[in-house]
GROMACS .gro file of C-alpha atoms in nm:
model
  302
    1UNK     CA    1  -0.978   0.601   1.728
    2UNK     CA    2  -1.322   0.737   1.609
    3UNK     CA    3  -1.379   0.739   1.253
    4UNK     CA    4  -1.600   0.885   1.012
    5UNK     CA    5  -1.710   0.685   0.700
    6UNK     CA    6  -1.905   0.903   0.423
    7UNK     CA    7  -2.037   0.627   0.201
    8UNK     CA    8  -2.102   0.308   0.303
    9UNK     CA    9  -2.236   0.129  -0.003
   10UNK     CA   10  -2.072  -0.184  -0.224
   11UNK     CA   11  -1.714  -0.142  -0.067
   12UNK     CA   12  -1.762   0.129   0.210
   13UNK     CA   13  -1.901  -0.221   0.420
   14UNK     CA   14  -1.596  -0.382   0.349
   15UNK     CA   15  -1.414  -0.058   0.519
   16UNK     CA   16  -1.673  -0.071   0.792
   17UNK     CA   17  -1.592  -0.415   0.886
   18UNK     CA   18  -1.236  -0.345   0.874
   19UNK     CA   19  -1.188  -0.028   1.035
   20UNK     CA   20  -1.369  -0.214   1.315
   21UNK     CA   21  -1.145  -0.504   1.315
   22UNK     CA   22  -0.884  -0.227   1.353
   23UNK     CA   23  -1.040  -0.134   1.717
   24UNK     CA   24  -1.182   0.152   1.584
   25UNK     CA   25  -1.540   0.359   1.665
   26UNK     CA   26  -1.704   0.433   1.326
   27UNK     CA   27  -1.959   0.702   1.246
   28UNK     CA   28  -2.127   0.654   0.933
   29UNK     CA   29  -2.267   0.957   0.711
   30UNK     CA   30  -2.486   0.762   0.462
   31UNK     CA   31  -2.803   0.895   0.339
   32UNK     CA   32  -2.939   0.509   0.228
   33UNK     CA   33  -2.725   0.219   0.159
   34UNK     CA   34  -2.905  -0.075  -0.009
   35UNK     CA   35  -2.653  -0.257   0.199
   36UNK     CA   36  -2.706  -0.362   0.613
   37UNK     CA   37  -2.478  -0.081   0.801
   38UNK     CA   38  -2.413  -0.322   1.100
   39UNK     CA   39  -2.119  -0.254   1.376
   40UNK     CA   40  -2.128   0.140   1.313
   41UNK     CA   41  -2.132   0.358   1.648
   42UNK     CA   42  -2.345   0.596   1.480
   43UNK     CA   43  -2.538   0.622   1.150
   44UNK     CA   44  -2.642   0.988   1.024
   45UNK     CA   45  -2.773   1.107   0.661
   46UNK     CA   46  -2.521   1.342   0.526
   47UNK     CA   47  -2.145   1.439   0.656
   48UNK     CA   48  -2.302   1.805   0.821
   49UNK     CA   49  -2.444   1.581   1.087
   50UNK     CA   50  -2.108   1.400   1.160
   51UNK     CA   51  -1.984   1.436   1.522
   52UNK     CA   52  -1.733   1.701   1.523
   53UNK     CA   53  -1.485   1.572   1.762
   54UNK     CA   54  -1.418   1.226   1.536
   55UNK     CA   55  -1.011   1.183   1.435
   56UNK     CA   56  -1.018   1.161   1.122
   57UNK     CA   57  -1.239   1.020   0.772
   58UNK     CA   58  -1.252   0.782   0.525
   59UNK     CA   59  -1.453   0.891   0.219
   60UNK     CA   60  -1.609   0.632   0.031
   61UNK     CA   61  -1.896   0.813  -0.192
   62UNK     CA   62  -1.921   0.761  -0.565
   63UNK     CA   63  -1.568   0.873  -0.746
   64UNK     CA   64  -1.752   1.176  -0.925
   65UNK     CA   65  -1.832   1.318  -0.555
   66UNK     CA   66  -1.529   1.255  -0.404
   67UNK     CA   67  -1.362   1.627  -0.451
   68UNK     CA   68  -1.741   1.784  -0.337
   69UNK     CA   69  -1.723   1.505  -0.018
   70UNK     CA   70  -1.305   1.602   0.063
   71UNK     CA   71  -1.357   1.989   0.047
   72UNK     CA   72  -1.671   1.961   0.261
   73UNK     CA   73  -1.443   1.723   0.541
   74UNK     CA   74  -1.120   1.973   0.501
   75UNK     CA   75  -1.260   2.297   0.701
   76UNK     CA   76  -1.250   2.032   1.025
   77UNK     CA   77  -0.890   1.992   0.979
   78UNK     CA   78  -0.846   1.609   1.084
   79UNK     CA   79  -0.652   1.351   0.790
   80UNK     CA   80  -0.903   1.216   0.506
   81UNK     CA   81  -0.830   0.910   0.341
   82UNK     CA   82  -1.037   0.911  -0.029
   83UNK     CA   83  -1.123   0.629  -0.243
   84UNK     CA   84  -0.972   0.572  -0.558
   85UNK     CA   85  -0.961   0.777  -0.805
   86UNK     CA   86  -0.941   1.106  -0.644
   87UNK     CA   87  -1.171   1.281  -0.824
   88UNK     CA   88  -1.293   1.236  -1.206
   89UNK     CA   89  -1.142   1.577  -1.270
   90UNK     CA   90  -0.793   1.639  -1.320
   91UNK     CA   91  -0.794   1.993  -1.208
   92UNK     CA   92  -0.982   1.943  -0.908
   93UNK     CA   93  -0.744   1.647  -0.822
   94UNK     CA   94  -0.444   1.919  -0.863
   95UNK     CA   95  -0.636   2.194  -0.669
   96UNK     CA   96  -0.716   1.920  -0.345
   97UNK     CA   97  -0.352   1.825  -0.374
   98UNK     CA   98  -0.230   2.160  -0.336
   99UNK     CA   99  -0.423   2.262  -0.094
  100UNK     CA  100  -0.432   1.991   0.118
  101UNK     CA  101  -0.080   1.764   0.045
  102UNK     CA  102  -0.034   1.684   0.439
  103UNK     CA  103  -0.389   1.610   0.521
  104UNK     CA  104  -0.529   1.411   0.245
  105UNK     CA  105  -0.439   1.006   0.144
  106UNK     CA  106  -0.590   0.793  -0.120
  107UNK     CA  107  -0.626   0.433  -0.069
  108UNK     CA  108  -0.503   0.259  -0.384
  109UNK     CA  109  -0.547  -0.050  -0.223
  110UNK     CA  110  -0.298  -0.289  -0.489
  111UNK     CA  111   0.000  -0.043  -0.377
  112UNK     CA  112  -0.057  -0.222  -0.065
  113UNK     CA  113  -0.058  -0.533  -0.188
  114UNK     CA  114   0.197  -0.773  -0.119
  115UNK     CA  115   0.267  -0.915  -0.477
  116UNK     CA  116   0.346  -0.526  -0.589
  117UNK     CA  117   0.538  -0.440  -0.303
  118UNK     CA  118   0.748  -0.770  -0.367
  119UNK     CA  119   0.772  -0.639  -0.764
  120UNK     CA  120   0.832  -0.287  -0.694
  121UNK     CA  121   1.116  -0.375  -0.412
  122UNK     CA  122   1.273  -0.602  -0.711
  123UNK     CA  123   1.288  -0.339  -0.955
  124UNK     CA  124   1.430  -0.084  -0.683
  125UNK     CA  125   1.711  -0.323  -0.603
  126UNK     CA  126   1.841  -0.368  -0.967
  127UNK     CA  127   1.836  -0.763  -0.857
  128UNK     CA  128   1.728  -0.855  -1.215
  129UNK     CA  129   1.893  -0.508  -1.398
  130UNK     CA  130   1.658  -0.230  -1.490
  131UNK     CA  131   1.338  -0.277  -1.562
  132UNK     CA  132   1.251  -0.301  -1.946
  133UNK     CA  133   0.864  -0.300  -1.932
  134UNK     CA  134   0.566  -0.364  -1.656
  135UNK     CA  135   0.240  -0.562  -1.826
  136UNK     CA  136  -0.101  -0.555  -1.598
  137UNK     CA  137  -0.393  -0.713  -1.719
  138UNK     CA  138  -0.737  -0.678  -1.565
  139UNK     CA  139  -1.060  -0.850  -1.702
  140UNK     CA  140  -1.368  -0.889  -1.563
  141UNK     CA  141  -1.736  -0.903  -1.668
  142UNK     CA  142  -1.915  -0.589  -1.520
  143UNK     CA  143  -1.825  -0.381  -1.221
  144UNK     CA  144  -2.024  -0.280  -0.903
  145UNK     CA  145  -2.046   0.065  -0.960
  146UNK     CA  146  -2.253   0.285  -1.249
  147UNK     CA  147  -2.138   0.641  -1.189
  148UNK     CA  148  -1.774   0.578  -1.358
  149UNK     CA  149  -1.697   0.393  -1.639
  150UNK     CA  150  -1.407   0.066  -1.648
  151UNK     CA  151  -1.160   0.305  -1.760
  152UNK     CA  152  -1.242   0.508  -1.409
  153UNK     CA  153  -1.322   0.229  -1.213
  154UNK     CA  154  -1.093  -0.043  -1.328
  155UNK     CA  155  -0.732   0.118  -1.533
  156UNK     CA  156  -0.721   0.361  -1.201
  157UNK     CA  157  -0.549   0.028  -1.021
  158UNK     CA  158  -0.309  -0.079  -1.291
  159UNK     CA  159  -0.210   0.263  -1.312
  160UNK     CA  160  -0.120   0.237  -0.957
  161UNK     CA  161   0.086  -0.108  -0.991
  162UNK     CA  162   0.236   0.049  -1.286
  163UNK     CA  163   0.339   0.394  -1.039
  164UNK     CA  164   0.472   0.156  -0.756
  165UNK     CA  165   0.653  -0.051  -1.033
  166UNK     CA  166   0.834   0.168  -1.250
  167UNK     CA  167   0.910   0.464  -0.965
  168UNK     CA  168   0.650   0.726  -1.181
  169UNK     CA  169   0.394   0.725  -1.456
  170UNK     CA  170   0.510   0.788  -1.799
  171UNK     CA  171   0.344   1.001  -2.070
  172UNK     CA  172   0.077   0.783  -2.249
  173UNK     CA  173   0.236   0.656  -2.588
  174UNK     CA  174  -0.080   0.505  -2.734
  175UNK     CA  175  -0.431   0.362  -2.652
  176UNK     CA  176  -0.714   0.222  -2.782
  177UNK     CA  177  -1.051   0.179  -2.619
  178UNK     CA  178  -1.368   0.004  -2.670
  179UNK     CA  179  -1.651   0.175  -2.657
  180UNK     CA  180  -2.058   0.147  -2.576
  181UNK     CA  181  -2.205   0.506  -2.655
  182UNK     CA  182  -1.979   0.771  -2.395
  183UNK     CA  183  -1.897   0.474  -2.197
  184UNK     CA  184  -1.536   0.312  -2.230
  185UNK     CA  185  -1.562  -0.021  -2.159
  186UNK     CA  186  -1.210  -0.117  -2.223
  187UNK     CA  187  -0.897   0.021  -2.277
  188UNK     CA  188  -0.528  -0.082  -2.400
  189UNK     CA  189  -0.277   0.131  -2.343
  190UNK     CA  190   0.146   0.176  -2.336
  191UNK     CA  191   0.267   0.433  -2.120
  192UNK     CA  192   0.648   0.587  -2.189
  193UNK     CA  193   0.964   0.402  -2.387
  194UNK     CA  194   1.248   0.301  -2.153
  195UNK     CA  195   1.151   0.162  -1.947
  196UNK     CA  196   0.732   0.113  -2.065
  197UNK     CA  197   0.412   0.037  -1.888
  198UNK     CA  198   0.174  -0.153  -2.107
  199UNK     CA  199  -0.215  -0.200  -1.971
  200UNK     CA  200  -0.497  -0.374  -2.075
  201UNK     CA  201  -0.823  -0.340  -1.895
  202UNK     CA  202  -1.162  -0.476  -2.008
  203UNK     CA  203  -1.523  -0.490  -1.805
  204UNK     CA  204  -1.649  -0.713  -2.140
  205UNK     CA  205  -1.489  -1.040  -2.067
  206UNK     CA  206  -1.634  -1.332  -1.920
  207UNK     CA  207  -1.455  -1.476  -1.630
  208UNK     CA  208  -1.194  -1.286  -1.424
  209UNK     CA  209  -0.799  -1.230  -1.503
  210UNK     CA  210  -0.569  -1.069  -1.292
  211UNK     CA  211  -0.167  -1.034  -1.374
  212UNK     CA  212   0.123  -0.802  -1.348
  213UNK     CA  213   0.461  -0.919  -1.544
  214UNK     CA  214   0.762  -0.719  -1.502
  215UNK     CA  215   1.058  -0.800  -1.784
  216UNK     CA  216   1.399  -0.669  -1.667
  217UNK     CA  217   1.746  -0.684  -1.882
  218UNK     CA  218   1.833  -0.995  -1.672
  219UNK     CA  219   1.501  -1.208  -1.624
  220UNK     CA  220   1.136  -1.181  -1.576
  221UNK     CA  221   0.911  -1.170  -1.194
  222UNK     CA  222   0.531  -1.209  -1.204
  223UNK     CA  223   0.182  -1.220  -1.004
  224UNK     CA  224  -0.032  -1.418  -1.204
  225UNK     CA  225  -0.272  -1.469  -0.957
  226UNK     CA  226  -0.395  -1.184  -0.679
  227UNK     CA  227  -0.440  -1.476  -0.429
  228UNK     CA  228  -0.111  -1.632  -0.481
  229UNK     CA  229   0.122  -1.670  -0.168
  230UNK     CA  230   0.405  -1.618  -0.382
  231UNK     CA  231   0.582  -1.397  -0.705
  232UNK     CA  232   0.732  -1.615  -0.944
  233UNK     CA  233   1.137  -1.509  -1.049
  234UNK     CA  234   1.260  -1.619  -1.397
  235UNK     CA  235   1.660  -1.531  -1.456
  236UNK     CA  236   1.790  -1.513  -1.789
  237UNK     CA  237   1.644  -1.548  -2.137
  238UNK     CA  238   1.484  -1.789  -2.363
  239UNK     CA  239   1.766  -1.932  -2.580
  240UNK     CA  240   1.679  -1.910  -2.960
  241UNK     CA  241   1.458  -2.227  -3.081
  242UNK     CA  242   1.358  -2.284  -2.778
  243UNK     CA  243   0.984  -2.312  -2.688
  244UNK     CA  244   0.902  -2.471  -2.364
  245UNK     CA  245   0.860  -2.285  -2.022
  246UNK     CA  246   1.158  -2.259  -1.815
  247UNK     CA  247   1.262  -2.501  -1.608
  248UNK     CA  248   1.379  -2.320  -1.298
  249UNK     CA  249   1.140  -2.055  -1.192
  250UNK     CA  250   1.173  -1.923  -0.798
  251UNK     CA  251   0.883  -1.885  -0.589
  252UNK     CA  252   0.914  -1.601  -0.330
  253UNK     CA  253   0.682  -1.555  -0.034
  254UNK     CA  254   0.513  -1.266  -0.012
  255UNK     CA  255   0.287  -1.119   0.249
  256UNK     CA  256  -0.039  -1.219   0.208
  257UNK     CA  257  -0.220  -0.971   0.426
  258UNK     CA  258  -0.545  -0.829   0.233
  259UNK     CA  259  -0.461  -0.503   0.106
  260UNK     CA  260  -0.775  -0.327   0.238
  261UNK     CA  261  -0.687  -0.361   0.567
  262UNK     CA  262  -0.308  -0.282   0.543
  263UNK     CA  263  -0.406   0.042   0.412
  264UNK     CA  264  -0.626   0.142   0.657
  265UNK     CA  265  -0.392   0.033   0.980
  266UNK     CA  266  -0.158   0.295   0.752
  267UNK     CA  267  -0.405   0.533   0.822
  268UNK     CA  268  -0.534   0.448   1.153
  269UNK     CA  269  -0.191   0.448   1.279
  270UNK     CA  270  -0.112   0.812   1.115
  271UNK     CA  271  -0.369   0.876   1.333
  272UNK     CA  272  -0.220   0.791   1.638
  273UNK     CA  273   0.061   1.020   1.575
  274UNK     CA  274   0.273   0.774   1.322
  275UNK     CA  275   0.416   0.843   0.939
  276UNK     CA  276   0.142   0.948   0.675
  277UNK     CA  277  -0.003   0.691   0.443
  278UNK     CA  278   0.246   0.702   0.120
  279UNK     CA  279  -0.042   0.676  -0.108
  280UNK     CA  280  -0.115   1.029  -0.055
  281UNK     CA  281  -0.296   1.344  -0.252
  282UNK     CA  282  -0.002   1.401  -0.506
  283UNK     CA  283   0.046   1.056  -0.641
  284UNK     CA  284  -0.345   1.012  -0.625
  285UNK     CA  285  -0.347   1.331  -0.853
  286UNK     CA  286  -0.097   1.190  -1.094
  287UNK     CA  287  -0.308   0.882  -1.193
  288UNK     CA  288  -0.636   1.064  -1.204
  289UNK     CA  289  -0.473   1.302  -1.486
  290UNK     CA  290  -0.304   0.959  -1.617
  291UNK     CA  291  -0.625   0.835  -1.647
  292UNK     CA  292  -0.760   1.140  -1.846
  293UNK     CA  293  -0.500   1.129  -2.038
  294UNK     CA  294  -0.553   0.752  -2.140
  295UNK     CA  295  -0.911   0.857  -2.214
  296UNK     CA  296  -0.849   1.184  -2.451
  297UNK     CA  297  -0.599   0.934  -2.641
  298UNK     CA  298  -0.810   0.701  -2.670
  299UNK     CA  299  -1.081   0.887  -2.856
  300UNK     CA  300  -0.785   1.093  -3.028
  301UNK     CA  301  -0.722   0.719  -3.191
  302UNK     CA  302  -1.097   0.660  -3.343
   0.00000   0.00000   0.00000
């Protein structure tokens, strides 16, 4: 397969490297990377001067470009697999999904990743009963990239646990943010009633946190740790008085595979002439107005 990358910056390399990995050629529009482009077939300055005849592209330019970067790739009529979010603008995010539902994919990389495919396939299978509420938590100090803000950047992934989780995303219920001038650094948020998705996102906080906690009528299953090899299974309840952590808690394997790579062997083998990516333009539509909607509630709350 020959590939075109458009970006090739802070994660495109990590793209680069795998699409390569992957057997694949890779042509790479970038018009100056303060990264080393190394293993690209080709490097050109802008996606006009891409080679025609590639089968298909992976766009991974700045989130605020992204629906500027897609329309430009869709007159060539090969699949396009987009960064996360989409776009930054809910109605372009409808208009691209519209127009181009069978040939455009996002990669929301954590709907690939083992630990939420092991939670979502749990809450599908009524195992534990229904699901009562999903809690993802997501703290860091910074982020890598300037032109979007943490709520952009950083909520657009729990968003996506919380879409493979709970089968949809609910209507926002409430939300608070924390704010630096325009920019949101942080935001909590609860999404829908029965069942609920609750979120809490900050780029503010020293050190790094990553969970998602699922409570269902009949127990409790978590991923407290991205790395982990493993989801940890709790049946039953706390009995009242008692305090200490349960005593019997399953650990079940998961695949361990890193998500970035899963996705794009999706995508690669679509390719080929295999089934479409499932992360594709509709549900990547659906969290970018999800995450508008967090934002104008948000400010709504000040």
């Amino acid at each position: 397969m020959r590939i075109g990358l458009v970006g090739c910056g802070y994660w495109g390399r990590n793209i680069l490297r795998d699409l390569r990995v992957l057997g694949c050629e890779v042509d790479v529009a970038e018009p100056g990377s303060a990264y080393p482009i190394e293993g690209a077939r080709a490097v050109v300055a802008g996606l006009d001067a891409l080679d025609p005849g590639l089968d298909g592209y992976v766009v991974a330019t700045p989130s605020p470009t992204h629906a500027a970067v897609v329309t430009a790739l869709a007159a060539r009529g090969k699949p396009i697999f987009c960064e996360k979010p989409l776009t930054t603008d809910p109605a372009a995010a409808r208009e691209l999904a519209r127009t181009l539902g069978g040939q455009l994919f996002v990669m929301h990389k954590w709907a690939y990743h083992g630990g939420v495919q092991a939670l979502a396939a749990l809450a599908r299978s009524g195992e534990l009963g229904p699901v009562q509420g999903a809690f993802t938590r997501r703290l860091q100090w910074g982020k890598p990239a300037a032109a979007a803000d943490a709520v952009w950047e950083l909520a657009v992934h729990d968003l996506t646990i919380l879409q493979a989780i709970l089968g949809e995303l609910p209507p926002v219920a409430a939300a608070r943010a924390v704010l630096r001038g325009d920019q949101m650094e942080g935001i909590v948020a609860t999404l829908g009633d029965a069942p609920f998705g609750h979120l809490e996102v900050s780029a503010c906080w020293p050190g790094t946190e990553r969970k998602v906690r699922v409570m269902f009528r009949d127990g409790l299953a978590m991923l407290d740790d991205p790395l982990a090899d493993h989801i940890a299974v709790v049946r039953g309840a706390a009995p009242p008085g008692e305090r200490h952590d349960p005593e019997i808690v399953e650990r079940r394997p998961i695949d361990t595979e890193w998500p970035l790579i899963k996705e794009l062997r999706a995508f690669v083998e679509h390719l080929k002439g295999g089934p479409p990516p499932p992360t594709d333009a509709r549900a990547g539509a659906a969290v970018v107005a999800a995450l508008e909607a967090l934002r104008a509630a948000a400010l709504s709350a000040r």
